[in-house]
PDB file of C-alpha atoms in Angstrom:
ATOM      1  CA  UNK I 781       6.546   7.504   9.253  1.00  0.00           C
ATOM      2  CA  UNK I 782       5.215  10.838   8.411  1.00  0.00           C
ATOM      3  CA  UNK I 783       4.101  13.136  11.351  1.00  0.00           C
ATOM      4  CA  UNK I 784       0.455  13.825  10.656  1.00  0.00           C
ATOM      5  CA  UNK I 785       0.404  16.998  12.775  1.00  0.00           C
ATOM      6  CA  UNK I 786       3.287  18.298  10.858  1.00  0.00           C
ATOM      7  CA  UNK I 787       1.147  17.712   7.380  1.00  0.00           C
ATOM      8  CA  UNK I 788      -2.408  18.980   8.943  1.00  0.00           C
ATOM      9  CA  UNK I 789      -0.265  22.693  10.099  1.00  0.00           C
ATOM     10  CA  UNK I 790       1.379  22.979   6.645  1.00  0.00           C
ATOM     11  CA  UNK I 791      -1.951  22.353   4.490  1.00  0.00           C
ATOM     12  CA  UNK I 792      -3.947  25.117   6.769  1.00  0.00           C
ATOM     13  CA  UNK I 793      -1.250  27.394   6.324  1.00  0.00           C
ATOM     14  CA  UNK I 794      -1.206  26.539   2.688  1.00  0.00           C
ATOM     15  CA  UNK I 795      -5.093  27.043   2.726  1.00  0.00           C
ATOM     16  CA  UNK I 796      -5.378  30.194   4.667  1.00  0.00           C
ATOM     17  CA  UNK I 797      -3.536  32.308   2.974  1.00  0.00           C
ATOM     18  CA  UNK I 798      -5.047  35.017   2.487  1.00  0.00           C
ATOM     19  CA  UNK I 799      -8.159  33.636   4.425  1.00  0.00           C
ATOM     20  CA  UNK I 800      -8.751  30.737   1.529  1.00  0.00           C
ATOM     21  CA  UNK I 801     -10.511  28.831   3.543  1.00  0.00           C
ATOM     22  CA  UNK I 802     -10.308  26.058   6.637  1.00  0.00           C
ATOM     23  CA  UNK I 803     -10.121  22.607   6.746  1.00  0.00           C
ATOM     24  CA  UNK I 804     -12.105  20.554   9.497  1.00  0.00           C
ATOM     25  CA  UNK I 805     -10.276  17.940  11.159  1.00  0.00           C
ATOM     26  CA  UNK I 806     -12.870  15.427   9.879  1.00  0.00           C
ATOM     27  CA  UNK I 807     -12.096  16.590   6.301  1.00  0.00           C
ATOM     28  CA  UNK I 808      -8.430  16.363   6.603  1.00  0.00           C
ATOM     29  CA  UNK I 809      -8.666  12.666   7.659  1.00  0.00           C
ATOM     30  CA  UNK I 810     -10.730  12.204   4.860  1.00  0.00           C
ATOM     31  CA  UNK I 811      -8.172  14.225   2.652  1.00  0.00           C
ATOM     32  CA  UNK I 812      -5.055  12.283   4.191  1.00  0.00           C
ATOM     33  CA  UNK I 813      -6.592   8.510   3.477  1.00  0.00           C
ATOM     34  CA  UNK I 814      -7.321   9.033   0.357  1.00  0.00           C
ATOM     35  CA  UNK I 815      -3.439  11.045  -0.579  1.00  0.00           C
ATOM     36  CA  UNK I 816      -1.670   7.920   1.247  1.00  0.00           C
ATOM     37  CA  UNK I 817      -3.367   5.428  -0.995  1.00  0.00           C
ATOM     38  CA  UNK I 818      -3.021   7.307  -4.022  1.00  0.00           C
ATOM     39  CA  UNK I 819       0.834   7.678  -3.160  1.00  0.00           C
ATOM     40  CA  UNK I 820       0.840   4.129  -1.976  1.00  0.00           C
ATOM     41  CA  UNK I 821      -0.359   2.720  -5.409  1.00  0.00           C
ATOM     42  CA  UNK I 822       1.721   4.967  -7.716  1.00  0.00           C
ATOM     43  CA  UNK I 823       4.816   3.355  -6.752  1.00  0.00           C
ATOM     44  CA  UNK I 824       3.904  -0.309  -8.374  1.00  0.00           C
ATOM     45  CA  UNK I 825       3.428   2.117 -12.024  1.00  0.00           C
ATOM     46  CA  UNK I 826       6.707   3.686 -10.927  1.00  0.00           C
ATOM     47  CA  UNK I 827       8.649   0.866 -10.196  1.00  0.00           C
ATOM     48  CA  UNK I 828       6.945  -0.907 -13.977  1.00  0.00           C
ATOM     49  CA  UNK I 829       7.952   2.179 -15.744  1.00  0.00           C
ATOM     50  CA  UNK I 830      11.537   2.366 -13.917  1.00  0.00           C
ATOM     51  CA  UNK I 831      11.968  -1.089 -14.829  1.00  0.00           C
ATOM     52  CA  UNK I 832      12.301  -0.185 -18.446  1.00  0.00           C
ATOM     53  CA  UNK I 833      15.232   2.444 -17.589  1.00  0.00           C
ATOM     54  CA  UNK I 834      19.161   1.821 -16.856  1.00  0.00           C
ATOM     55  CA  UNK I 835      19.450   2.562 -13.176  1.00  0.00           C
ATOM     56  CA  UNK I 836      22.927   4.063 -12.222  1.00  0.00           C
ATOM     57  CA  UNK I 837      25.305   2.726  -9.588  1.00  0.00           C
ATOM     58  CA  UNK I 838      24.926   5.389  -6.774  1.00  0.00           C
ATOM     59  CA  UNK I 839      21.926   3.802  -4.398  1.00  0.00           C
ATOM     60  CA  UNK I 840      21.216   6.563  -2.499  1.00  0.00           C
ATOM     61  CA  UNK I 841      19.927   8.622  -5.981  1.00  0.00           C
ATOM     62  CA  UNK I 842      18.581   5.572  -7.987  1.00  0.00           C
ATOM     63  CA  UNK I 843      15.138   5.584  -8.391  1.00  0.00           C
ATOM     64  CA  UNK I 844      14.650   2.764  -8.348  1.00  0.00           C
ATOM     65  CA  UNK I 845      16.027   1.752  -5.434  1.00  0.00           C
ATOM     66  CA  UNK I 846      14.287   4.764  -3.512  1.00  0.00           C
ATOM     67  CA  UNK I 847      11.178   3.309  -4.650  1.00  0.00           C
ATOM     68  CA  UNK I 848      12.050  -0.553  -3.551  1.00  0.00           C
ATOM     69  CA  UNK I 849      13.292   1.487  -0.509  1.00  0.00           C
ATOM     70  CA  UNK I 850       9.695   2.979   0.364  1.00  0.00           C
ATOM     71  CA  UNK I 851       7.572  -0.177  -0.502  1.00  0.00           C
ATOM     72  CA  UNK I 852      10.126  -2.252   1.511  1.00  0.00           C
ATOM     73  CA  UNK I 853       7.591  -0.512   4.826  1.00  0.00           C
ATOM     74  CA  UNK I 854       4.867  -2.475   3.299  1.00  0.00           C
ATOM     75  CA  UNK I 855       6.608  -5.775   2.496  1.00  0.00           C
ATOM     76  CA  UNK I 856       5.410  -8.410   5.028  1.00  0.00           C
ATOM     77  CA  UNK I 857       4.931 -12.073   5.353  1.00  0.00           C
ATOM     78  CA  UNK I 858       2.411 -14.510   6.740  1.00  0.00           C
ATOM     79  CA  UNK I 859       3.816 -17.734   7.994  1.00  0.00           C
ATOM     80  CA  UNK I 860       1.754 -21.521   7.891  1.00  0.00           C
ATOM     81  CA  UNK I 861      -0.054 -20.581  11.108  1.00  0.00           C
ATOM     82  CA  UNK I 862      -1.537 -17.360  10.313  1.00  0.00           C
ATOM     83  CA  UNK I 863      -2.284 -18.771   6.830  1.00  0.00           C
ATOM     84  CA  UNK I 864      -4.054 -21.532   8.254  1.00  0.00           C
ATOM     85  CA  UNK I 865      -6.325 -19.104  10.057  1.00  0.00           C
ATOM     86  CA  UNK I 866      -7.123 -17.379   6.747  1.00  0.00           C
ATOM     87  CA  UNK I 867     -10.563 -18.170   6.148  1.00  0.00           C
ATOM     88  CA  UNK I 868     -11.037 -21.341   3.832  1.00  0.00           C
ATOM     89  CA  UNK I 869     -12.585 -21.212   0.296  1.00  0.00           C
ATOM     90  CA  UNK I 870     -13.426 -24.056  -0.185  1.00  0.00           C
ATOM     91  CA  UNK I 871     -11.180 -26.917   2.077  1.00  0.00           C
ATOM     92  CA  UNK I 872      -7.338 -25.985   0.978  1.00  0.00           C
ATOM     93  CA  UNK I 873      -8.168 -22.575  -0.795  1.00  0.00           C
ATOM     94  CA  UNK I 874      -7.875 -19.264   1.673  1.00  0.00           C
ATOM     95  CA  UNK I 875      -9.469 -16.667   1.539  1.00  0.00           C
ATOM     96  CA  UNK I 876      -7.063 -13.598   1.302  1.00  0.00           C
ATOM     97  CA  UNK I 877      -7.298 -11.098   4.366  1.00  0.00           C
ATOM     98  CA  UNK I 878      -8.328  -7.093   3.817  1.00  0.00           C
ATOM     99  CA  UNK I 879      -5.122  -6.593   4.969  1.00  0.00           C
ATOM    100  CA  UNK I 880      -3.371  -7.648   2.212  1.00  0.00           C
ATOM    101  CA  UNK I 881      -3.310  -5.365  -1.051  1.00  0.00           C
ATOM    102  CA  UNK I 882      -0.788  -7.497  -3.303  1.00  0.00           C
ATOM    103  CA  UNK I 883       1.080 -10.987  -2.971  1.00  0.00           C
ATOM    104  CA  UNK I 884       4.830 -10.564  -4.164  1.00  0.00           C
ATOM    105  CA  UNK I 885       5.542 -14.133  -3.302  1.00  0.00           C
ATOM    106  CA  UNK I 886       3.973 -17.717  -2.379  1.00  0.00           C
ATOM    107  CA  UNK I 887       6.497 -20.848  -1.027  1.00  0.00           C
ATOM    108  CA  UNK I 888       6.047 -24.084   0.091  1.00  0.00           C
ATOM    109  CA  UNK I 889       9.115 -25.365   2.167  1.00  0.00           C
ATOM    110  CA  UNK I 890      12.235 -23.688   0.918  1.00  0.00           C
ATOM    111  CA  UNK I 891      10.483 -23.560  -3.016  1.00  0.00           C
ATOM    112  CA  UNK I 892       8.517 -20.897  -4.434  1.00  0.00           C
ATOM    113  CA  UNK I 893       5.502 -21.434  -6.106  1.00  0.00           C
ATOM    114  CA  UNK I 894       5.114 -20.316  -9.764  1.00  0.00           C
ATOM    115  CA  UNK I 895       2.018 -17.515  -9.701  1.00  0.00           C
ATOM    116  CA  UNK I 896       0.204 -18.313 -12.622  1.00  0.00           C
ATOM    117  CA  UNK I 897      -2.972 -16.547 -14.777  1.00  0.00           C
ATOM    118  CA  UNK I 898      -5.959 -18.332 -14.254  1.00  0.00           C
ATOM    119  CA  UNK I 899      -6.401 -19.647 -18.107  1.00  0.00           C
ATOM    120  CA  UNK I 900      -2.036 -21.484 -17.265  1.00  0.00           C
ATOM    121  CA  UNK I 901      -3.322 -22.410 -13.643  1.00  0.00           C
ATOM    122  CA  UNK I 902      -6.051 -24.710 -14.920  1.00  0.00           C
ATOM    123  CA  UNK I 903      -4.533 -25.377 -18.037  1.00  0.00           C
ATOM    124  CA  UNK I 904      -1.728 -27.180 -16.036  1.00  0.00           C
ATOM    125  CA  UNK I 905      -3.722 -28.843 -13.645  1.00  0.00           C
ATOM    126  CA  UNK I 906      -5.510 -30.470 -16.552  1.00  0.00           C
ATOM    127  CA  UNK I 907      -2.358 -31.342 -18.384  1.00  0.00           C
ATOM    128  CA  UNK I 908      -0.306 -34.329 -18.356  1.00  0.00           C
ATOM    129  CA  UNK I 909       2.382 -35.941 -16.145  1.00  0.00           C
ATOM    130  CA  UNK I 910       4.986 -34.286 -17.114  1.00  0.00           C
ATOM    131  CA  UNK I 911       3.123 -30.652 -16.865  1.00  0.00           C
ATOM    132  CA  UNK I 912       1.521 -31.123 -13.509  1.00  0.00           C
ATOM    133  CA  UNK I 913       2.199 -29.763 -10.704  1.00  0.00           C
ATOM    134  CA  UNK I 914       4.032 -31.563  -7.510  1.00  0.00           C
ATOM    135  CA  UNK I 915       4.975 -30.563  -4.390  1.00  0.00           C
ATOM    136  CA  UNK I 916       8.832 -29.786  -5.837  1.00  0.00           C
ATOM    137  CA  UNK I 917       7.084 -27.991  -8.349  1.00  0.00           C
ATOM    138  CA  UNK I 918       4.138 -26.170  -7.039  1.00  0.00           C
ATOM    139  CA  UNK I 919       1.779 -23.617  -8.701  1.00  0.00           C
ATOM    140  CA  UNK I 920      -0.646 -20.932  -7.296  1.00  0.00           C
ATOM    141  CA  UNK I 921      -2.911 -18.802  -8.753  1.00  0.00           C
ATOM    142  CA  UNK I 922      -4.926 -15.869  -7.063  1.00  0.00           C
ATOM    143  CA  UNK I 923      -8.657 -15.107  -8.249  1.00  0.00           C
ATOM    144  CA  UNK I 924     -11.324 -12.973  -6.748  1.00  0.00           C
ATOM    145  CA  UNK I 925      -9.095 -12.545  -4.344  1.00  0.00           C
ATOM    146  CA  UNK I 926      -9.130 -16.778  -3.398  1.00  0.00           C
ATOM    147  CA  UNK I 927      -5.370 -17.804  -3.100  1.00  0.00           C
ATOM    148  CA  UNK I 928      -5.057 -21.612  -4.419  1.00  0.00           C
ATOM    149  CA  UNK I 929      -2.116 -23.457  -3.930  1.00  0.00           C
ATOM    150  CA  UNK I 930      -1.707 -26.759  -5.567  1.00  0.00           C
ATOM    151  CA  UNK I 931       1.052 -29.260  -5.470  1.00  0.00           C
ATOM    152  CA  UNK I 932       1.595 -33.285  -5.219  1.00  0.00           C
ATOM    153  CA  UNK I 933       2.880 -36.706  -4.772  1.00  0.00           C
ATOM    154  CA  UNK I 934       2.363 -40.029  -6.092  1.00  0.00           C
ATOM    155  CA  UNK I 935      -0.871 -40.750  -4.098  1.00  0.00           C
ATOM    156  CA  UNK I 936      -2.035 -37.642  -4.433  1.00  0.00           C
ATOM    157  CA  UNK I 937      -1.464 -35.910  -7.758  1.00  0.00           C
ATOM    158  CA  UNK I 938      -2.634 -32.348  -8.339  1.00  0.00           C
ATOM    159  CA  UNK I 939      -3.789 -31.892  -3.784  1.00  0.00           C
ATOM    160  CA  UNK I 940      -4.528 -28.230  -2.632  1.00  0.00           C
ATOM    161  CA  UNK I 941      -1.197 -27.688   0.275  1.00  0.00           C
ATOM    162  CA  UNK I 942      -0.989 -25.464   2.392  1.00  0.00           C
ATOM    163  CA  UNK I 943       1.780 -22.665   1.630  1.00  0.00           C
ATOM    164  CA  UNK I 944       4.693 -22.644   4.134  1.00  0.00           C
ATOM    165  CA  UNK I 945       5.001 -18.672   3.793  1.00  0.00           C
ATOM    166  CA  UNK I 946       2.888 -15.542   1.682  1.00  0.00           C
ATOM    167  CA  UNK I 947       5.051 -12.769   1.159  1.00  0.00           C
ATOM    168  CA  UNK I 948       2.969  -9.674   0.359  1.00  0.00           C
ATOM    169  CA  UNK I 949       2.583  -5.883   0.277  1.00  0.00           C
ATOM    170  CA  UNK I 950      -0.200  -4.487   3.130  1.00  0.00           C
ATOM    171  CA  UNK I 951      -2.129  -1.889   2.356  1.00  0.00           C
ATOM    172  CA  UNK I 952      -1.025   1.611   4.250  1.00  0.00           C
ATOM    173  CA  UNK I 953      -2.302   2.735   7.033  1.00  0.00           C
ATOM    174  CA  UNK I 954      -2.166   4.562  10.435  1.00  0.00           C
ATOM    175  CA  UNK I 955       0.636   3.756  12.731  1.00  0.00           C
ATOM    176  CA  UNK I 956       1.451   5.189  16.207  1.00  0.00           C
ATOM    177  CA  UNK I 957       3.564   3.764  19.091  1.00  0.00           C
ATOM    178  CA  UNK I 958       0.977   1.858  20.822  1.00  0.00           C
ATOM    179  CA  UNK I 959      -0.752  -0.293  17.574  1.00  0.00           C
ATOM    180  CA  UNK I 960      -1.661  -0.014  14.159  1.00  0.00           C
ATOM    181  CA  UNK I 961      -4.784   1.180  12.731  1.00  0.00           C
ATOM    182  CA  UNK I 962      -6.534   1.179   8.841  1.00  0.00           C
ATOM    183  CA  UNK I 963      -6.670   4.732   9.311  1.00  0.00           C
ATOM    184  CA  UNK I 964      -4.517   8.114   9.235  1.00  0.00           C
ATOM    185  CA  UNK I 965      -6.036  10.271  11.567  1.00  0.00           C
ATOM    186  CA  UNK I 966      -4.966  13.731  13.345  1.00  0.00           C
ATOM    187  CA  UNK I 967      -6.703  13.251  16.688  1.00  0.00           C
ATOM    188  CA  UNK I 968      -8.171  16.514  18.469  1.00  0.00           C
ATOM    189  CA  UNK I 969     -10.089  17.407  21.627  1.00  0.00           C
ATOM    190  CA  UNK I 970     -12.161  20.311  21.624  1.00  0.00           C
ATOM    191  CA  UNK I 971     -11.499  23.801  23.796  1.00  0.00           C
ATOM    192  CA  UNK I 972     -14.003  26.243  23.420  1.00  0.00           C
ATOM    193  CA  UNK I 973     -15.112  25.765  19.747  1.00  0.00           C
ATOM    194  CA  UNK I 974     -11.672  24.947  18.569  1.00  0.00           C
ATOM    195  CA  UNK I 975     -10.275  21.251  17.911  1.00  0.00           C
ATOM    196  CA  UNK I 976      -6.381  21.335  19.513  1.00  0.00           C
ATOM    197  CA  UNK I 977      -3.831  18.394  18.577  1.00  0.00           C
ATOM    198  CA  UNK I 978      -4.382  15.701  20.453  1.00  0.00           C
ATOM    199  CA  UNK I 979      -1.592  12.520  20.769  1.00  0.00           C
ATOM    200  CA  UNK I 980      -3.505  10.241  22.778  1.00  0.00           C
ATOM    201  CA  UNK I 981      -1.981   6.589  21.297  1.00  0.00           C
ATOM    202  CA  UNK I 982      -5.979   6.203  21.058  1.00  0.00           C
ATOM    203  CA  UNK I 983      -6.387   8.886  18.707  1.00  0.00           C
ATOM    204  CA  UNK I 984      -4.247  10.036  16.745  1.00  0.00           C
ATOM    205  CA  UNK I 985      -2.221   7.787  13.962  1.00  0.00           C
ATOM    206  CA  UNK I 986       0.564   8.845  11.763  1.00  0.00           C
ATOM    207  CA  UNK I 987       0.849   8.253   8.221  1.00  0.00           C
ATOM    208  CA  UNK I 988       2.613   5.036   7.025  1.00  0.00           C
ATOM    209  CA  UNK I 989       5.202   6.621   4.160  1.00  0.00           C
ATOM    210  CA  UNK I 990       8.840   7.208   4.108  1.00  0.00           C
ATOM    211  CA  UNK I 991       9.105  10.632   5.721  1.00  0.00           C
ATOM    212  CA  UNK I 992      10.048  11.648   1.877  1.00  0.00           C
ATOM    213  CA  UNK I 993       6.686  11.704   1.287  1.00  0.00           C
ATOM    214  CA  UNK I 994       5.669  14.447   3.469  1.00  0.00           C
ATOM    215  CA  UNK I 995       5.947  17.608   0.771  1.00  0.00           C
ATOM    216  CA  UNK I 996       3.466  15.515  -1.858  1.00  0.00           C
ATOM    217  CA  UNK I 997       1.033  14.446   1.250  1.00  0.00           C
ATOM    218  CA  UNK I 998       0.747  18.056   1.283  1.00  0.00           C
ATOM    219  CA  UNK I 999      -0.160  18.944  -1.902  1.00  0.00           C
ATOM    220  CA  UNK I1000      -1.818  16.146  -2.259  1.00  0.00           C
ATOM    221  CA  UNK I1001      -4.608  16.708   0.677  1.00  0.00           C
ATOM    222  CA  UNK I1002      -4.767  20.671  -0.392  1.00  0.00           C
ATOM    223  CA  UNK I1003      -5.596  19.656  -4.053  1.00  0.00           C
ATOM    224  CA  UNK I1004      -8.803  17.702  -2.097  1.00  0.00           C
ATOM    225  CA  UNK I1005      -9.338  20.168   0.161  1.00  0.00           C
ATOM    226  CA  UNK I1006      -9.799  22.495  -2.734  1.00  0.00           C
ATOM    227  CA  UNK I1007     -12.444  20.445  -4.328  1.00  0.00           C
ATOM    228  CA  UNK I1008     -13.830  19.911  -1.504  1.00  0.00           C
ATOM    229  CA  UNK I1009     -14.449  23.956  -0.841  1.00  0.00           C
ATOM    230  CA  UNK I1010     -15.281  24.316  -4.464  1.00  0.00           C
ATOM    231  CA  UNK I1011     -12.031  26.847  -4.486  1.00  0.00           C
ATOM    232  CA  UNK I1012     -10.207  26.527  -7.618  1.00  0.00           C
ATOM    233  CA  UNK I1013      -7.607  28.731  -6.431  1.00  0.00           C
ATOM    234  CA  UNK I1014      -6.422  26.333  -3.966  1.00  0.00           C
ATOM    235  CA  UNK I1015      -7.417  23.562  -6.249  1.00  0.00           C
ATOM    236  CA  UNK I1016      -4.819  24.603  -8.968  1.00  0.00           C
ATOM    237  CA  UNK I1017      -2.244  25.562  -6.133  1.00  0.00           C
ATOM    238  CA  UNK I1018      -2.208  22.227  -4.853  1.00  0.00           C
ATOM    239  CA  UNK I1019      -2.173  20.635  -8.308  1.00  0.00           C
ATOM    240  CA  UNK I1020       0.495  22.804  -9.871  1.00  0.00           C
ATOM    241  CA  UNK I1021       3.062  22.116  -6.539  1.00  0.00           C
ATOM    242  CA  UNK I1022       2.545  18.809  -7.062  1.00  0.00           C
ATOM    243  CA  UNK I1023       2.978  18.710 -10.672  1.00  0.00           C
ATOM    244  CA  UNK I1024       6.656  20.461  -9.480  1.00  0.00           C
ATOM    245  CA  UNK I1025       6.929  18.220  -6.967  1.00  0.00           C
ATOM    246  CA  UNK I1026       6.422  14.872  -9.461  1.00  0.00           C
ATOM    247  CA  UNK I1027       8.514  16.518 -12.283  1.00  0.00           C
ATOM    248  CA  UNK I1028      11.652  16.901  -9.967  1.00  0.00           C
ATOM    249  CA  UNK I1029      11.786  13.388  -8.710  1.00  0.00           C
ATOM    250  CA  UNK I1030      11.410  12.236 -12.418  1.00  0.00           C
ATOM    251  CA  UNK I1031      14.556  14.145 -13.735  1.00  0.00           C
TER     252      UNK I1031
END
């Protein structure tokens, strides 16, 4: 977790020096939704580009183990009963939840299920005997965000099933102690004309990062802010510290 107050003070500091400018609380949540995403997503090109490079054998400065590290927050997985509760498209397809940004991982009893392209998926299900898919040998294929599952006996070759477990990444979002909501957000109340930190469990939710990511949030949200203000001094502040910022985790 990444204190949001902690990020909002450092990117108005950042911004008003030298009276730069001010950023609204409503623009900052704005600002911080869309820098969590963006960080959020880069890691599955990081972790495809890694993939190509020899890691080393010291954990705690392989990078790609930092990055398996920070998606590891985001690695959950839906059990039979909450799958069954997914809405169905058509009988014994599901319908994926908004929750859900990518599926790592489909099983049915103690087997996984082999995630196919749509073009393999039907080719097999069309194929022969030998090629089709059984319940010891499942297959699953995920289009327009529809997850079909398809496995099989001797009575009843080819039959949608229902998958045991999903594994999957969720999409980032707000955390605080008391629940979890889609949003970041740096709650405030309002003292004669000025907004002042609020951390009502209600109102204000944390970003959900490894607390590494709390320098590039920054930079991040003032590159937007900068935009935003039509500034291009803070603009190309916020851009070239995180331009440092990327090329020192990539040495």
């Amino acid at each position: 977790m990444v204190n949001v107050d902690t990020v909002y003070q450092r990117v108005l500091a950042l911004a008003n020096k030298e009276q730069r400018g001010y950023i609204t609380p409503q623009e900052f949540n704005l600002f911080a939704n869309q820098a969590q995403q963006e960080i959020f997503e880069q890691y599955f090109y990081d972790l495809n580009q890694q993939a190509r490079i020899p890691g080393n054998e010291y954990v705690h400065s392989d990078v790609d183990d930092m990055l398996e590290e920070k998606l590891q927050i985001f690695e959950k997985e839906d059990t039979a009963a909450t799958i069954l509760s997914y809405t169905p498209f058509p009988v014994g397809f599901y319908e994926l939840p908004d929750y859900i940004y990518r599926v790592n991982k489909i099983q049915f009893g103690n087997t996984d299920c082999e995630i196919l392209k749509t073009k393999d998926f039907n080719d097999c299900l069309n194929g022969g005997p030998l090629t089709r898919p059984n319940n010891n040998r499942p297959i699953a294929n995920v289009r327009d965000n529809i997850m079909r599952v398809i496995g099989g006996t001797t009575l009843l070759p080819t039959t949608p099933i229902t998958p045991t477990s999903l594994i999957y990444f969720k999409k980032p979002g707000g955390i605080n102690p008391a629940s979890v909501n889609p949003d970041v957000a740096w709650g405030y109340f309002v003292v004669g004309g000025k907004a002042l930190y609020d951390t009502s469990t209600n109102k204000t939710f944390h970003f959900e990062l490894h607390p590494s990511e709390e320098t590039e949030l920054v930079y991040k949200i003032l590159k937007y802010a900068g935009v935003s203000m039509k500034r291009g001094d803070i603009t190309s502040a916020g851009q070239g510290m995180e331009a440092a910022q990327v090329q020192q985790e990539k040495q």
